[in-house]
Structures are given as structure tokens and as C-alpha cells.
XYZ file of C-alpha atoms in Angstrom:
301
model
C 108.260 114.287 127.921
C 109.590 112.702 124.751
C 107.536 110.109 122.940
C 109.111 106.905 121.682
C 109.210 108.242 118.113
C 110.762 111.569 119.124
C 113.384 109.761 121.219
C 114.203 107.571 118.231
C 114.584 110.630 116.009
C 116.812 112.339 118.591
C 119.011 109.250 118.882
C 119.314 109.006 115.096
C 120.219 112.691 114.857
C 122.886 112.383 117.546
C 124.331 109.276 115.916
C 124.584 110.990 112.530
C 126.114 114.088 114.106
C 128.758 111.864 115.676
C 129.375 110.210 112.315
C 129.799 113.626 110.678
C 132.381 114.687 113.261
C 134.283 111.403 113.123
C 134.038 111.459 109.337
C 135.640 114.879 109.238
C 138.559 113.741 111.407
C 139.013 110.466 109.527
C 138.938 112.214 106.154
C 141.495 114.708 107.422
C 143.840 111.975 108.703
C 143.396 109.865 105.561
C 143.986 112.770 103.194
C 146.940 114.259 105.075
C 149.136 111.355 103.967
C 148.772 112.320 100.311
C 148.352 116.091 100.636
C 150.118 117.989 97.825
C 150.716 114.797 95.853
C 149.336 114.340 92.350
C 147.087 111.390 91.490
C 149.943 109.887 89.478
C 152.327 110.155 92.434
C 149.741 108.565 94.711
C 149.247 105.652 92.329
C 153.001 105.144 92.035
C 153.480 105.009 95.808
C 150.255 103.391 97.057
C 148.393 102.099 93.989
C 145.304 103.129 95.968
C 145.594 105.027 99.250
C 143.006 103.591 101.636
C 144.345 103.458 105.205
C 145.262 105.841 108.028
C 149.014 105.373 107.846
C 150.300 108.848 108.718
C 153.405 110.202 107.034
C 152.995 112.743 104.262
C 154.773 116.077 104.116
C 153.837 116.762 107.752
C 155.322 113.419 108.869
C 152.236 112.572 110.907
C 151.698 109.573 113.138
C 149.066 107.117 111.952
C 145.626 108.529 112.767
C 146.915 112.029 113.508
C 144.864 114.955 112.201
C 145.722 118.433 110.930
C 144.328 121.948 111.259
C 141.050 120.958 109.596
C 140.021 118.971 112.657
C 141.761 120.910 115.422
C 140.388 124.250 114.244
C 136.917 122.731 114.002
C 137.208 121.499 117.575
C 138.433 124.932 118.705
C 135.345 126.478 117.129
C 133.105 123.891 118.766
C 134.525 124.708 122.194
C 133.957 128.427 121.618
C 130.314 127.795 120.718
C 129.765 125.558 123.741
C 131.381 128.127 126.043
C 128.806 130.672 124.839
C 125.856 128.394 125.526
C 125.468 127.270 121.921
C 125.670 130.767 120.439
C 127.968 131.537 117.519
C 129.570 134.906 118.249
C 132.255 136.380 116.012
C 134.455 137.688 118.825
C 134.383 134.381 120.707
C 135.231 132.555 117.470
C 138.138 134.912 116.752
C 139.493 134.551 120.270
C 139.274 130.764 120.064
C 141.063 130.708 116.713
C 143.744 133.034 118.043
C 144.313 130.791 121.069
C 144.446 127.807 118.720
C 147.128 129.528 116.608
C 149.143 130.516 119.699
C 149.235 126.828 120.646
C 151.261 126.234 117.468
C 149.114 123.826 115.422
C 150.889 121.398 113.166
C 149.697 123.333 110.121
C 147.885 126.588 109.391
C 146.662 128.206 106.194
C 148.164 131.482 105.035
C 144.830 133.325 104.950
C 143.933 132.092 108.429
C 147.305 133.174 109.806
C 147.231 136.600 108.174
C 143.738 137.505 109.303
C 144.224 136.203 112.841
C 147.373 138.320 113.170
C 145.296 141.278 111.979
C 142.693 140.465 114.637
C 145.370 140.507 117.327
C 146.320 144.018 116.318
C 142.847 145.475 115.769
C 140.552 143.474 118.031
C 138.027 143.451 115.166
C 136.776 139.880 114.671
C 135.745 140.311 111.048
C 138.326 140.326 108.282
C 137.782 142.903 105.534
C 136.135 141.650 102.336
C 138.743 140.358 99.896
C 138.512 138.727 96.500
C 141.773 136.966 97.318
C 140.481 135.152 100.438
C 138.578 132.425 98.588
C 140.411 129.573 100.259
C 138.718 126.604 101.914
C 139.757 127.436 105.483
C 136.310 128.591 106.614
C 134.430 125.842 104.769
C 136.439 123.079 106.428
C 135.194 124.074 109.906
C 131.448 124.640 109.412
C 130.342 121.499 111.228
C 130.013 122.910 114.781
C 127.840 125.729 113.444
C 125.688 123.286 111.467
C 125.046 121.301 114.644
C 124.527 124.265 116.980
C 122.006 125.905 114.635
C 120.156 122.737 113.662
C 116.434 123.487 113.448
C 116.869 127.254 113.471
C 115.579 129.650 110.808
C 117.453 130.115 107.560
C 118.303 133.684 108.562
C 119.717 132.584 111.909
C 121.769 129.831 110.322
C 123.156 132.222 107.730
C 124.142 134.773 110.361
C 125.950 132.142 112.432
C 127.737 130.584 109.450
C 129.051 133.917 108.234
C 130.008 135.084 111.730
C 132.564 132.290 112.025
C 133.608 132.357 108.366
C 134.344 136.075 108.221
C 136.850 135.919 111.041
C 139.352 134.646 108.467
C 137.604 134.421 105.073
C 135.360 137.320 104.050
C 134.756 136.313 100.463
C 131.659 135.616 98.377
C 132.823 132.208 97.093
C 133.781 131.117 100.598
C 130.434 132.336 101.938
C 128.506 130.400 99.292
C 130.443 127.203 99.981
C 130.041 127.483 103.760
C 126.301 128.010 103.481
C 125.845 125.109 101.072
C 127.840 122.717 103.239
C 125.854 123.706 106.309
C 122.555 123.064 104.520
C 123.772 119.715 103.221
C 124.889 118.592 106.668
C 121.681 119.684 108.357
C 119.411 118.052 105.803
C 121.469 114.852 105.812
C 121.198 114.757 109.607
C 117.439 115.114 109.218
C 117.334 112.066 106.960
C 117.551 113.451 103.413
C 118.868 111.051 100.789
C 121.725 111.845 98.435
C 119.214 112.301 95.604
C 117.247 114.780 97.730
C 120.400 116.687 98.645
C 121.245 116.964 94.966
C 117.782 118.087 93.921
C 117.120 120.497 96.780
C 120.556 122.026 97.242
C 123.399 121.001 94.935
C 121.680 121.498 91.577
C 120.209 124.938 92.442
C 123.516 125.960 94.032
C 125.475 125.294 90.853
C 122.809 127.098 88.825
C 123.195 130.152 91.082
C 127.005 129.925 91.287
C 128.174 128.444 87.971
C 131.844 128.852 88.934
C 131.325 125.797 91.155
C 130.135 123.586 88.260
C 131.732 120.168 88.771
C 130.883 118.557 85.421
C 132.052 117.267 83.019
C 135.775 117.277 83.892
C 137.006 115.222 86.840
C 138.601 117.568 89.360
C 141.984 116.130 90.233
C 144.786 117.709 92.254
C 142.388 120.293 93.783
C 144.046 123.362 95.236
C 143.083 125.211 98.405
C 140.727 127.408 96.358
C 137.274 126.694 97.740
C 135.809 126.309 94.237
C 138.156 123.435 93.360
C 137.686 121.943 96.824
C 133.920 121.818 96.429
C 134.136 120.483 92.881
C 136.213 117.523 94.052
C 134.021 116.893 97.102
C 130.735 117.040 95.211
C 132.017 114.727 92.490
C 133.202 112.187 95.058
C 129.954 112.380 97.021
C 127.680 112.078 94.003
C 129.685 109.437 92.124
C 130.001 106.942 94.986
C 127.548 105.039 97.145
C 129.198 104.630 100.534
C 131.232 106.456 103.149
C 134.385 104.481 102.418
C 134.138 104.821 98.630
C 133.562 108.565 98.903
C 136.629 109.209 101.060
C 138.926 106.939 99.073
C 137.781 108.617 95.866
C 138.383 112.160 97.056
C 141.764 111.733 98.770
C 143.215 109.829 95.823
C 142.679 112.956 93.757
C 145.593 114.438 95.732
C 146.105 118.177 96.066
C 144.651 119.650 99.253
C 143.593 116.157 100.249
C 143.325 116.656 103.996
C 140.684 119.345 103.494
C 138.773 117.616 100.696
C 138.897 114.478 102.817
C 137.632 116.316 105.900
C 134.728 117.981 104.101
C 133.762 114.818 102.232
C 133.984 112.840 105.468
C 131.723 115.310 107.236
C 129.081 115.062 104.499
C 129.360 111.309 104.035
C 129.197 110.762 107.794
C 126.017 112.805 108.085
C 124.554 110.993 105.084
C 125.501 107.373 105.734
C 125.779 107.274 109.537
C 128.056 105.621 112.093
C 127.506 102.079 110.858
C 129.028 102.988 107.493
C 132.387 104.099 108.923
C 134.964 101.307 108.591
C 136.039 99.954 111.976
C 139.694 99.990 110.918
C 139.519 103.748 110.378
C 137.794 104.413 113.693
C 140.329 102.267 115.524
C 143.281 103.999 113.829
C 142.062 107.544 114.542
C 143.888 109.365 117.354
C 141.886 108.360 120.470
C 141.980 111.856 121.988
C 140.558 113.324 118.793
C 138.013 110.516 118.531
C 136.735 111.258 122.044
C 136.622 115.029 121.457
C 134.642 114.580 118.239
C 132.113 112.336 119.934
C 131.684 114.690 122.883
C 131.201 117.810 120.770
C 128.818 116.083 118.383
C 126.405 115.383 121.217
C 126.998 118.591 123.170
C 126.479 120.968 120.247
C 123.072 119.704 119.159
C 120.186 121.738 120.638
C 118.484 119.962 123.515
């Protein structure tokens, strides 16, 4: 039987998990409008891009999301179908089914390695120095929730099981593991200062290629190093969910993915109350409902 304090902690955890999921989808939808634009182009067209208006190169409806969110949801369903376990084959099969359903967008590395899986049946892509894109990092959230409270070894195994289906690369691995730790500690109540001290600072010391100072990372590409540089700068240089997302998407480049990852982290850090109502209202209602359901279902009982 849960005590009052344990019930309060569980409710807070579930609320932050929901905020992380909704943050991911909102950041994706917000950033998709300005994906592949430069900061100068964004300023010329919007002055400051701050609303879920749709459009962009994909010609989206307002509040519509891209592969960042839909692939994350596909992974979440695969984990739930296996009773909360993260299994490489189930992940690969879910991603393959997702691709067969013709998503609105799909990364080249994801496409290539899923086609290879169809032919071989092997759910792990071969190691490649060229597969350092952000396609595995953008979808770590379901694993972070499903493995919450588990040992570091178990979390690592689960994170890499899903990542290696499409991205078997050391930089991608490092980014996925960091993001998972940040989400889990933020869900547990860590402050931004604690996240920096316990994870971000030692991570950059161990992987100096990810150093995000002193130059502002603008127009980040799909390379996971540039993605993380932009996300970490936006997270550390702002003080709210809204400021963080507006900062990162107005850098342009691969803005749907930087927006999704920043939204996931900022949601876990700042919680549901920090998400602007106008963004929640504008988000595709089907996606909004799916995010809320998975957020609660994936957390261990």
C-alpha cells in the first residue's frame, strides 16, 4: 500500500513524464516549420518563430508532427507490447512497420538500415563511423521511462538495443545515454544545476567533441554532435520551457529534432505547468492523446 508521500512522488513522476512526451511533440511541431532554414531566414520571415503554425518544407498542418514524434510513439508501442521490455527485434519490427506506413519524413540512415533489416532479419546495424546522425537520440524517451529506476547496466543495454537498430555509432551511443540519464534524473526532481554538474560537465570532459562553448551553435545539422550542442546551449542558457524551445528552433537547421529533444528535456525538467496552453491546444489532438497515454503506461508500476 502506498503512503501519502509515495503517492505524491508517483503523481509528480507521471506528470513530468507526460510533460516530457508532450514537450517532445510540441518541440517537433514548432521546429518543423523552420527546419532547414537559417537563423537569418527565420528572422526575415518571422522575426521570432514562437507558435505552432505548420507549413515549412513539409507543408504541415498547424500542430502536426514529424518522424521525431511518430517514431518515438512506434518505439513506445513496441516496448509496451513486450511488457515494458526493450528488445532489439521488437524495436526493429516496429520501426519497419512504421516505415511501411509511409511517414511524412524519414532520415536516410534510418531508411537504409531498416531496409537492410528487412533483407537480413538482423535487428542490429553494423558499426559505422558514418551513422552519427541524431535519429536514435530523438527517440530515447520511451526507453528512459520504461527503464526508470533500473540499474545503470540495464538502462545502457536497453538504450543501445533500440539505438543500434539504425545507428550503431559511438557518438550516437554517447548522446543517447546522456539524454536518457538527463531525462531520468529530471523526472526524479534534479535541478538544471544538478543535471549540469552530475552529467553534462563530465560528459563533455569525456567526449570533448560535444563541447558546446564558446561558439553559439546555429543552423545545426543532423549530426548528433551539432544537435546536442544546440540543445545543451538552449537548455542551459534559458530558464523556462518556452524560452528553451523558442531559443533552439530559432537556430534553424534540423529544428524539428533539436526542438523535439529540447522539448523532452525541458518538459521533464520544468513539468506540465510550464508548457504554454496555446502550444498544448494547437498540438494535433491524436498525438497529444497518444503522448499522454504512453507517458503513463511506460513508467514502471
